[in-house]
JSON list of C-alpha atoms in Angstrom, two decimals:
[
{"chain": "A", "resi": 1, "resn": "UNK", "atom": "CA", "xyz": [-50.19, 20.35, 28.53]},
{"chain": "A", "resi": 2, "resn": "UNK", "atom": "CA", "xyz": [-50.53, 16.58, 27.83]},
{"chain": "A", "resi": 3, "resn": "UNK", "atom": "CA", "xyz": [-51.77, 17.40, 24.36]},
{"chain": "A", "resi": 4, "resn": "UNK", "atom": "CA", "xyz": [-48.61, 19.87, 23.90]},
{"chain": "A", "resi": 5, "resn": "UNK", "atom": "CA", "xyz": [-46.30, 16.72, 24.96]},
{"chain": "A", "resi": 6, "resn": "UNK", "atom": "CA", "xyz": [-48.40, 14.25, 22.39]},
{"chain": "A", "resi": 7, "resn": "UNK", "atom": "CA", "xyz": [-47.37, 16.48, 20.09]},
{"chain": "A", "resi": 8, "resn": "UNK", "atom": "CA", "xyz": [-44.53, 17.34, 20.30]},
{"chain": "A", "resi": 9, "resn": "UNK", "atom": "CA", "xyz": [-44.04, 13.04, 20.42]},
{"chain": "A", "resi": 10, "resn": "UNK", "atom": "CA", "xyz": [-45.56, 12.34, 17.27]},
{"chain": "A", "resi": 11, "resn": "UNK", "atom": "CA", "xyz": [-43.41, 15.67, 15.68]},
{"chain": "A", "resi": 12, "resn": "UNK", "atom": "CA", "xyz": [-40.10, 13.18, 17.02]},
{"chain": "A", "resi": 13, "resn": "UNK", "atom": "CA", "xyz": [-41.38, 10.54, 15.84]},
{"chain": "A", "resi": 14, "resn": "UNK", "atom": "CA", "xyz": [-42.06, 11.91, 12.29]},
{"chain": "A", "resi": 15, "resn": "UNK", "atom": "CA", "xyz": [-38.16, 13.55, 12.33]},
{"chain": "A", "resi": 16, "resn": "UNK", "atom": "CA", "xyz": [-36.54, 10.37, 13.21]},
{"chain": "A", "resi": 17, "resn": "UNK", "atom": "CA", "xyz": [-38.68, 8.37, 10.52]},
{"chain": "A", "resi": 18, "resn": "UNK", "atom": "CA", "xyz": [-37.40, 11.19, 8.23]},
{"chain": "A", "resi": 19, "resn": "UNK", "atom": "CA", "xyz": [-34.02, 11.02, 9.33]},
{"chain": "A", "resi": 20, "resn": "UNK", "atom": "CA", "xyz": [-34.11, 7.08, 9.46]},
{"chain": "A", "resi": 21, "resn": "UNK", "atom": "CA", "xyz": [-34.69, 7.28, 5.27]},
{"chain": "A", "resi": 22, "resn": "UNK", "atom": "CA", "xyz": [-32.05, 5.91, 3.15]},
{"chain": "A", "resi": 23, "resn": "UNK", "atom": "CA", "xyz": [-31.56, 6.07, -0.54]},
{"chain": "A", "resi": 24, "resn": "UNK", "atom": "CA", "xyz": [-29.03, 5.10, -2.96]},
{"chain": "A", "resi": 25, "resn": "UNK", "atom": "CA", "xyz": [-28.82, 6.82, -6.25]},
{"chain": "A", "resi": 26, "resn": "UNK", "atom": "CA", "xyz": [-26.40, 4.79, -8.62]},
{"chain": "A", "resi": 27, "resn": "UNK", "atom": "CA", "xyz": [-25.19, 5.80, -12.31]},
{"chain": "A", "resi": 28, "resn": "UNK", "atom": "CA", "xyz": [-26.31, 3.03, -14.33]},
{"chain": "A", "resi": 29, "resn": "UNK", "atom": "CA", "xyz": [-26.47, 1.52, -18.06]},
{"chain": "A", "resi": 30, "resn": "UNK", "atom": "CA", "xyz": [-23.67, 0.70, -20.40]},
{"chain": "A", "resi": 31, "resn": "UNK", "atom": "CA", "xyz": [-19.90, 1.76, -20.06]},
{"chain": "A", "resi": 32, "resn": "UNK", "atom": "CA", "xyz": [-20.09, 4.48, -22.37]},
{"chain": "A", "resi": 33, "resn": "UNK", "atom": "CA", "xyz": [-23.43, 5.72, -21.29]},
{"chain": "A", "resi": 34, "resn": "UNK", "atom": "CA", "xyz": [-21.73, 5.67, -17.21]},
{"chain": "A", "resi": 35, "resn": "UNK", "atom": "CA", "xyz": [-19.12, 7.07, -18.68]},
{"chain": "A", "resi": 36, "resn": "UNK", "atom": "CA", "xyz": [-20.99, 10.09, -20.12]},
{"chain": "A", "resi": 37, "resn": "UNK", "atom": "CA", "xyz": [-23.02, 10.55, -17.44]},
{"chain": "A", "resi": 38, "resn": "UNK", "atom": "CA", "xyz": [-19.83, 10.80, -14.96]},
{"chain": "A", "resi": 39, "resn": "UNK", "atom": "CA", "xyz": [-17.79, 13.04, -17.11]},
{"chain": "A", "resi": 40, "resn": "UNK", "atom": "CA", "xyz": [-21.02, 15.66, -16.40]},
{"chain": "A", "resi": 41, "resn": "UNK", "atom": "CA", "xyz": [-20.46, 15.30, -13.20]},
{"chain": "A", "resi": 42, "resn": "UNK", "atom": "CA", "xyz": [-16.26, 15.96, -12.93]},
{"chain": "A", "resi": 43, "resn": "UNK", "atom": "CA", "xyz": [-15.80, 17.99, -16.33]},
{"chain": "A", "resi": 44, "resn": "UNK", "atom": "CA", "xyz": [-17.87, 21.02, -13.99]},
{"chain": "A", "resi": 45, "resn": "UNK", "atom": "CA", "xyz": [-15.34, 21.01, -11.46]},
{"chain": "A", "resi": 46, "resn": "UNK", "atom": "CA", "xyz": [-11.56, 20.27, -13.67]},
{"chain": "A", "resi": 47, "resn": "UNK", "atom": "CA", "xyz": [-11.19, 19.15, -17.35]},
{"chain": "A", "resi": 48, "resn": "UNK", "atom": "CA", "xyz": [-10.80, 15.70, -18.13]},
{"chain": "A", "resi": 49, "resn": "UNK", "atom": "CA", "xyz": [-7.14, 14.13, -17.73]},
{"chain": "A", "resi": 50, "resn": "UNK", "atom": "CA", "xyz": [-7.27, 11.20, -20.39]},
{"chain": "A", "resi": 51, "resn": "UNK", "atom": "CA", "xyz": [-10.41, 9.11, -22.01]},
{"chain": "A", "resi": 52, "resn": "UNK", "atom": "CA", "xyz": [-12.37, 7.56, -19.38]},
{"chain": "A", "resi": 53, "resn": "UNK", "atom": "CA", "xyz": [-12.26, 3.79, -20.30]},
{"chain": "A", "resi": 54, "resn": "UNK", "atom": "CA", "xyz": [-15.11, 3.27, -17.49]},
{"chain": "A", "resi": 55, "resn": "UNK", "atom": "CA", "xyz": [-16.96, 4.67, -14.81]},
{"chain": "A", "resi": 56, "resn": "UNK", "atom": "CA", "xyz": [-19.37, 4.06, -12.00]},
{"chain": "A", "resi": 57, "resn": "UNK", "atom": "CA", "xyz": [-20.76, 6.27, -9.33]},
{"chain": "A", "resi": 58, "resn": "UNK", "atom": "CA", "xyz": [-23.15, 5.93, -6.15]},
{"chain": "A", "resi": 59, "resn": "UNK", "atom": "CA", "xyz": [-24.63, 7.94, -3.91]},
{"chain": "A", "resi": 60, "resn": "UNK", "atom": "CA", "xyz": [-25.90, 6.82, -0.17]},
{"chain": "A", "resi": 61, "resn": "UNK", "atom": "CA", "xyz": [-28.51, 9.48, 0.96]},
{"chain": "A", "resi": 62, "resn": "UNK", "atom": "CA", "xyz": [-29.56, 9.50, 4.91]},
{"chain": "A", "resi": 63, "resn": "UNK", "atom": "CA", "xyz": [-32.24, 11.64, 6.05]},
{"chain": "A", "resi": 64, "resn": "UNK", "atom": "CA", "xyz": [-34.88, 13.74, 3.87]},
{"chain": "A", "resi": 65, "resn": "UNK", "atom": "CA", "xyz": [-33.90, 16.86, 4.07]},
{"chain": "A", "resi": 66, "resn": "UNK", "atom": "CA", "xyz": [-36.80, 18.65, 5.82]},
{"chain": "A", "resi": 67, "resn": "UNK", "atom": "CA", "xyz": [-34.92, 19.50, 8.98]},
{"chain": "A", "resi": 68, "resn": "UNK", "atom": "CA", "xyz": [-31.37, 20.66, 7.32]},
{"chain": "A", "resi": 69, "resn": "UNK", "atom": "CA", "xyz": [-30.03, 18.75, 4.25]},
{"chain": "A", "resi": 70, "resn": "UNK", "atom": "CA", "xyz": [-29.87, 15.05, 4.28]},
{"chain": "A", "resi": 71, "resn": "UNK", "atom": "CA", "xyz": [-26.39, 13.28, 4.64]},
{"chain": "A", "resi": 72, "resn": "UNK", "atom": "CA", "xyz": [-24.96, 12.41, 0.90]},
{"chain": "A", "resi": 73, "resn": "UNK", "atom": "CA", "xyz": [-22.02, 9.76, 0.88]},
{"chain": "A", "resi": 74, "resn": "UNK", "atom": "CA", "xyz": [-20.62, 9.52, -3.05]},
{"chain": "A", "resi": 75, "resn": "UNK", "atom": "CA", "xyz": [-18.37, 6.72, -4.12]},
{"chain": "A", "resi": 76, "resn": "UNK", "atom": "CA", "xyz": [-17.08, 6.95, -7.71]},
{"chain": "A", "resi": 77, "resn": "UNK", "atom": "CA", "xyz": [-14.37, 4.55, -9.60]},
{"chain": "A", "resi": 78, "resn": "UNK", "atom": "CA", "xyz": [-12.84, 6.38, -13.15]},
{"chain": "A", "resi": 79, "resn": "UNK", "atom": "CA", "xyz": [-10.83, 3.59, -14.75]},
{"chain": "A", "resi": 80, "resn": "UNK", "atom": "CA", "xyz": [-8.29, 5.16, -16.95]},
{"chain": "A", "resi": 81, "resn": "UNK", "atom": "CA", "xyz": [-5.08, 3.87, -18.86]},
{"chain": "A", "resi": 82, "resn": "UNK", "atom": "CA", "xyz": [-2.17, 3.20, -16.07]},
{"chain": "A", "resi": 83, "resn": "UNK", "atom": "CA", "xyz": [-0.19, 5.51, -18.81]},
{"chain": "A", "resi": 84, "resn": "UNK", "atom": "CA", "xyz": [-2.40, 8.40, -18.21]},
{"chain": "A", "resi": 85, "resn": "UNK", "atom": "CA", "xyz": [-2.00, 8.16, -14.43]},
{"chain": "A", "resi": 86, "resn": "UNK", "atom": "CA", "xyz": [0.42, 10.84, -14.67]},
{"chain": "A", "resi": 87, "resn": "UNK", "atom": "CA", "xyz": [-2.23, 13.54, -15.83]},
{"chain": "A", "resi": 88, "resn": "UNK", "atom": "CA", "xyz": [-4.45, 12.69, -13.87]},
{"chain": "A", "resi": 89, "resn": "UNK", "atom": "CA", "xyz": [-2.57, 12.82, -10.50]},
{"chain": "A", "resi": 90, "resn": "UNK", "atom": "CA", "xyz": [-1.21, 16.31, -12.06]},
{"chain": "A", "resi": 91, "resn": "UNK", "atom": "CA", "xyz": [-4.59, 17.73, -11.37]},
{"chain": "A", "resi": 92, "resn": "UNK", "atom": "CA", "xyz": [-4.88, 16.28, -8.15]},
{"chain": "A", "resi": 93, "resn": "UNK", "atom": "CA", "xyz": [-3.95, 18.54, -4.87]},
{"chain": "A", "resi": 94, "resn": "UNK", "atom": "CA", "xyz": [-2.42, 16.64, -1.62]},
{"chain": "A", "resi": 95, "resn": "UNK", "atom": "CA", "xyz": [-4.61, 15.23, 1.29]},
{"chain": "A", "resi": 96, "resn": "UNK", "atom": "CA", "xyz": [-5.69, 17.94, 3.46]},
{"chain": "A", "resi": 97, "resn": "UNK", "atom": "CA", "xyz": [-5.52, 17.72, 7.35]},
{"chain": "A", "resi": 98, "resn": "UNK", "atom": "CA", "xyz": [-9.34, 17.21, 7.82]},
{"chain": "A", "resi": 99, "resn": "UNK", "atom": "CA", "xyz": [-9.09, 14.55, 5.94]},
{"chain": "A", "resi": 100, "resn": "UNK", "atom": "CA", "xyz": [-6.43, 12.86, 7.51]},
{"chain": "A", "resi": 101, "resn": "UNK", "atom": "CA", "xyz": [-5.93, 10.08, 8.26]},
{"chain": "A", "resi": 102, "resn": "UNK", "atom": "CA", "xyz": [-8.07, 8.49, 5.68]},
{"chain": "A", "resi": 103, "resn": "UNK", "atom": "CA", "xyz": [-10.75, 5.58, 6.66]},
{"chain": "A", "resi": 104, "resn": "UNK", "atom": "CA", "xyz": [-11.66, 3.02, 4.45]},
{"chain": "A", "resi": 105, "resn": "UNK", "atom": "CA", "xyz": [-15.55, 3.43, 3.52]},
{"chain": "A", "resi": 106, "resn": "UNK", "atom": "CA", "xyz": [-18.01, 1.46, 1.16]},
{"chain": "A", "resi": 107, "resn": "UNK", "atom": "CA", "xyz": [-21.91, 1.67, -0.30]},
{"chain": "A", "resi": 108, "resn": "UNK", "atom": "CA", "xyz": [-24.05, 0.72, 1.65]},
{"chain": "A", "resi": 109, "resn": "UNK", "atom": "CA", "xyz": [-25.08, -1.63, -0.78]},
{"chain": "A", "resi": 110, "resn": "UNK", "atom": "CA", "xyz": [-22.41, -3.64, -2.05]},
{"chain": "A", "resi": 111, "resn": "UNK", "atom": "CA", "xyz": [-21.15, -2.42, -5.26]},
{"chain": "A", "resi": 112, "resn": "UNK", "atom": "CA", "xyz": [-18.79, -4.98, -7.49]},
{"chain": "A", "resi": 113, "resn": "UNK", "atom": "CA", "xyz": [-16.48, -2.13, -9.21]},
{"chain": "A", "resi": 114, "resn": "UNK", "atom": "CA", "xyz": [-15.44, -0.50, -5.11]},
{"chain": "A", "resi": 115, "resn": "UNK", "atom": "CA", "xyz": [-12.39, -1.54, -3.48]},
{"chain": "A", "resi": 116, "resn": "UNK", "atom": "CA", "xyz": [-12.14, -3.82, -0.86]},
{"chain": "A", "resi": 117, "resn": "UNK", "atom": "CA", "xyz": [-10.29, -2.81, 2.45]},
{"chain": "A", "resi": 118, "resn": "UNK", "atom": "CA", "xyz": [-7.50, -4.31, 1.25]},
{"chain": "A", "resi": 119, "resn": "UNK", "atom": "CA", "xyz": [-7.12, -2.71, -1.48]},
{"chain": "A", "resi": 120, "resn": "UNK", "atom": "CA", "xyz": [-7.30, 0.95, -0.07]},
{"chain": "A", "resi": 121, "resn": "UNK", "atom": "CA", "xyz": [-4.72, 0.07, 2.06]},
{"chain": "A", "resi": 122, "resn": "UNK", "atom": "CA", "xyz": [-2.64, 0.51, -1.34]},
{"chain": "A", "resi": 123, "resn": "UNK", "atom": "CA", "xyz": [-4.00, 3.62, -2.43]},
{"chain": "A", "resi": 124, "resn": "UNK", "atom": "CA", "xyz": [-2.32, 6.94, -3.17]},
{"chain": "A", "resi": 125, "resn": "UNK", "atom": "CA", "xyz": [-4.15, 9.23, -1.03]},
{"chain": "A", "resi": 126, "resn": "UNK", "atom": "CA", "xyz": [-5.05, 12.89, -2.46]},
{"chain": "A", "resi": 127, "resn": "UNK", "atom": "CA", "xyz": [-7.99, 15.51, -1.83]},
{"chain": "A", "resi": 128, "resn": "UNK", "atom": "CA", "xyz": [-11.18, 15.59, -3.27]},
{"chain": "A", "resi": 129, "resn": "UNK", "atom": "CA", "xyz": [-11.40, 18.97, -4.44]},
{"chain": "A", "resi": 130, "resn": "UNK", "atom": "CA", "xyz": [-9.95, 19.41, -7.22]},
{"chain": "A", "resi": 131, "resn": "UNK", "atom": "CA", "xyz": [-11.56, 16.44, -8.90]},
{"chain": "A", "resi": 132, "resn": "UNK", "atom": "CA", "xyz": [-15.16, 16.76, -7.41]},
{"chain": "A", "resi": 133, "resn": "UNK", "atom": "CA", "xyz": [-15.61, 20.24, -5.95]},
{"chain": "A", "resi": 134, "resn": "UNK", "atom": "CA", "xyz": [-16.07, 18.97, -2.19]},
{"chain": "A", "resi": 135, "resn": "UNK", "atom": "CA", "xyz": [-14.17, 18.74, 0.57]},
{"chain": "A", "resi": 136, "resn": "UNK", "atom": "CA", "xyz": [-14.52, 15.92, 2.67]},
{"chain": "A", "resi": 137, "resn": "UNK", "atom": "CA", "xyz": [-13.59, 12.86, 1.77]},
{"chain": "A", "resi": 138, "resn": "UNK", "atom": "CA", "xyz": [-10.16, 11.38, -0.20]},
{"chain": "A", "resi": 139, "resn": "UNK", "atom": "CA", "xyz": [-9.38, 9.90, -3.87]},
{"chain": "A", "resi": 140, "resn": "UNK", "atom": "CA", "xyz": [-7.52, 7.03, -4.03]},
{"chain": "A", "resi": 141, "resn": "UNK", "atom": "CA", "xyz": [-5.20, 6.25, -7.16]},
{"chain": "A", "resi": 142, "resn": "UNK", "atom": "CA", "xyz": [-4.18, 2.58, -7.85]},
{"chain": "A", "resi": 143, "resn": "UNK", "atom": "CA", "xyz": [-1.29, 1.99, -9.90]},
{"chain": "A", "resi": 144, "resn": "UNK", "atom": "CA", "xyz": [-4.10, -0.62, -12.42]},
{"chain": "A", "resi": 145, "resn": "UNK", "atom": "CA", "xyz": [-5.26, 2.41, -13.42]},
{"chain": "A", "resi": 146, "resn": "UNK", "atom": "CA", "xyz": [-8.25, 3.05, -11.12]},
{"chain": "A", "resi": 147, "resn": "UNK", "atom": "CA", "xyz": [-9.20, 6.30, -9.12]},
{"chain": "A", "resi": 148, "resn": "UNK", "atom": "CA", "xyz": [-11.73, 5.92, -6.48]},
{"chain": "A", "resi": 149, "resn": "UNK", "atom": "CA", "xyz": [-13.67, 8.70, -5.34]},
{"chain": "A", "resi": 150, "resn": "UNK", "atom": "CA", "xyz": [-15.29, 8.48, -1.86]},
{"chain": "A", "resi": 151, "resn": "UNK", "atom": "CA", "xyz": [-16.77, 12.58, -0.64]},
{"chain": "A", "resi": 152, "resn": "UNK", "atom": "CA", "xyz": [-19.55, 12.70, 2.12]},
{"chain": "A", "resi": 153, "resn": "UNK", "atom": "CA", "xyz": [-21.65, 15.41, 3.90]},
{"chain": "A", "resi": 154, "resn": "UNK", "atom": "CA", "xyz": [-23.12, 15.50, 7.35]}
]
């Protein structure tokens, strides 16, 4: 019996090292090579709006996945022409109740193209859907020209 409960210690131990782990996976390189590596990732869920004049994305992961899948936070930023706001927001579906009211959220690692609090504050607020393919989470328009993506799992 004593051996059974060591066990079974260790085994907790083990799954809260494993859920403990934290990883950030950022889209890196030059503006046009962030740029082509984020249009992958939204041109499989909706067609592009307007040119991408930058892009950044980063992804938080919690957990490793051996006991159910690991926690993935995703924060994006698509800088477009303020003139092309129109398409884009065209394509964009309203905030659904799950995901309202919106909370401000951020890398865990600071990241110099994400919005500060104050800045969300000013957002336009729509669903993620459309433009990523999940459903938690918000995009935030800013009339500069910037969309911010933030999506999670848990």
């Amino acid at each position: 019996m004593q051996r059974s409960f060591r066990l079974l210690a260790v085994l907790l131990v083990i799954m809260q090292a494993g859920c403990d782990s934290k990883q950030a996976n950022e889209v890196t390189g030059t503006p046009a090579e962030r740029i082509a590596i984020v249009t992958k990732i939204i041109s499989g869920n909706t067609p592009m709006s307007s040119e991408l004049l930058d892009a950044h994305f980063v992804q938080d992961v919690t957990g490793a996945g051996e006991i159910g899948p690991p926690d993935v936070k995703s924060f994006g930023m698509l800088a477009v022409a303020p003139a092309d706001l129109p398409a884009w927001k065209a394509i964009l579906a309203p905030l659904e109740a799950h995901n309202a009211p919106t909370a401000y959220a951020a890398p865990k690692q600071a990241c110099p193209w994400w919005l500060t609090a104050a800045e969300f504050a000013k957002l336009e607020m729509y669903s993620p859907k459309s433009l990523t393919g999940r459903v938690k989470g918000w995009i935030g328009v800013a009339p500069d020209g910037r969309i911010f993506t933030y999506t999670y799992s848990m």
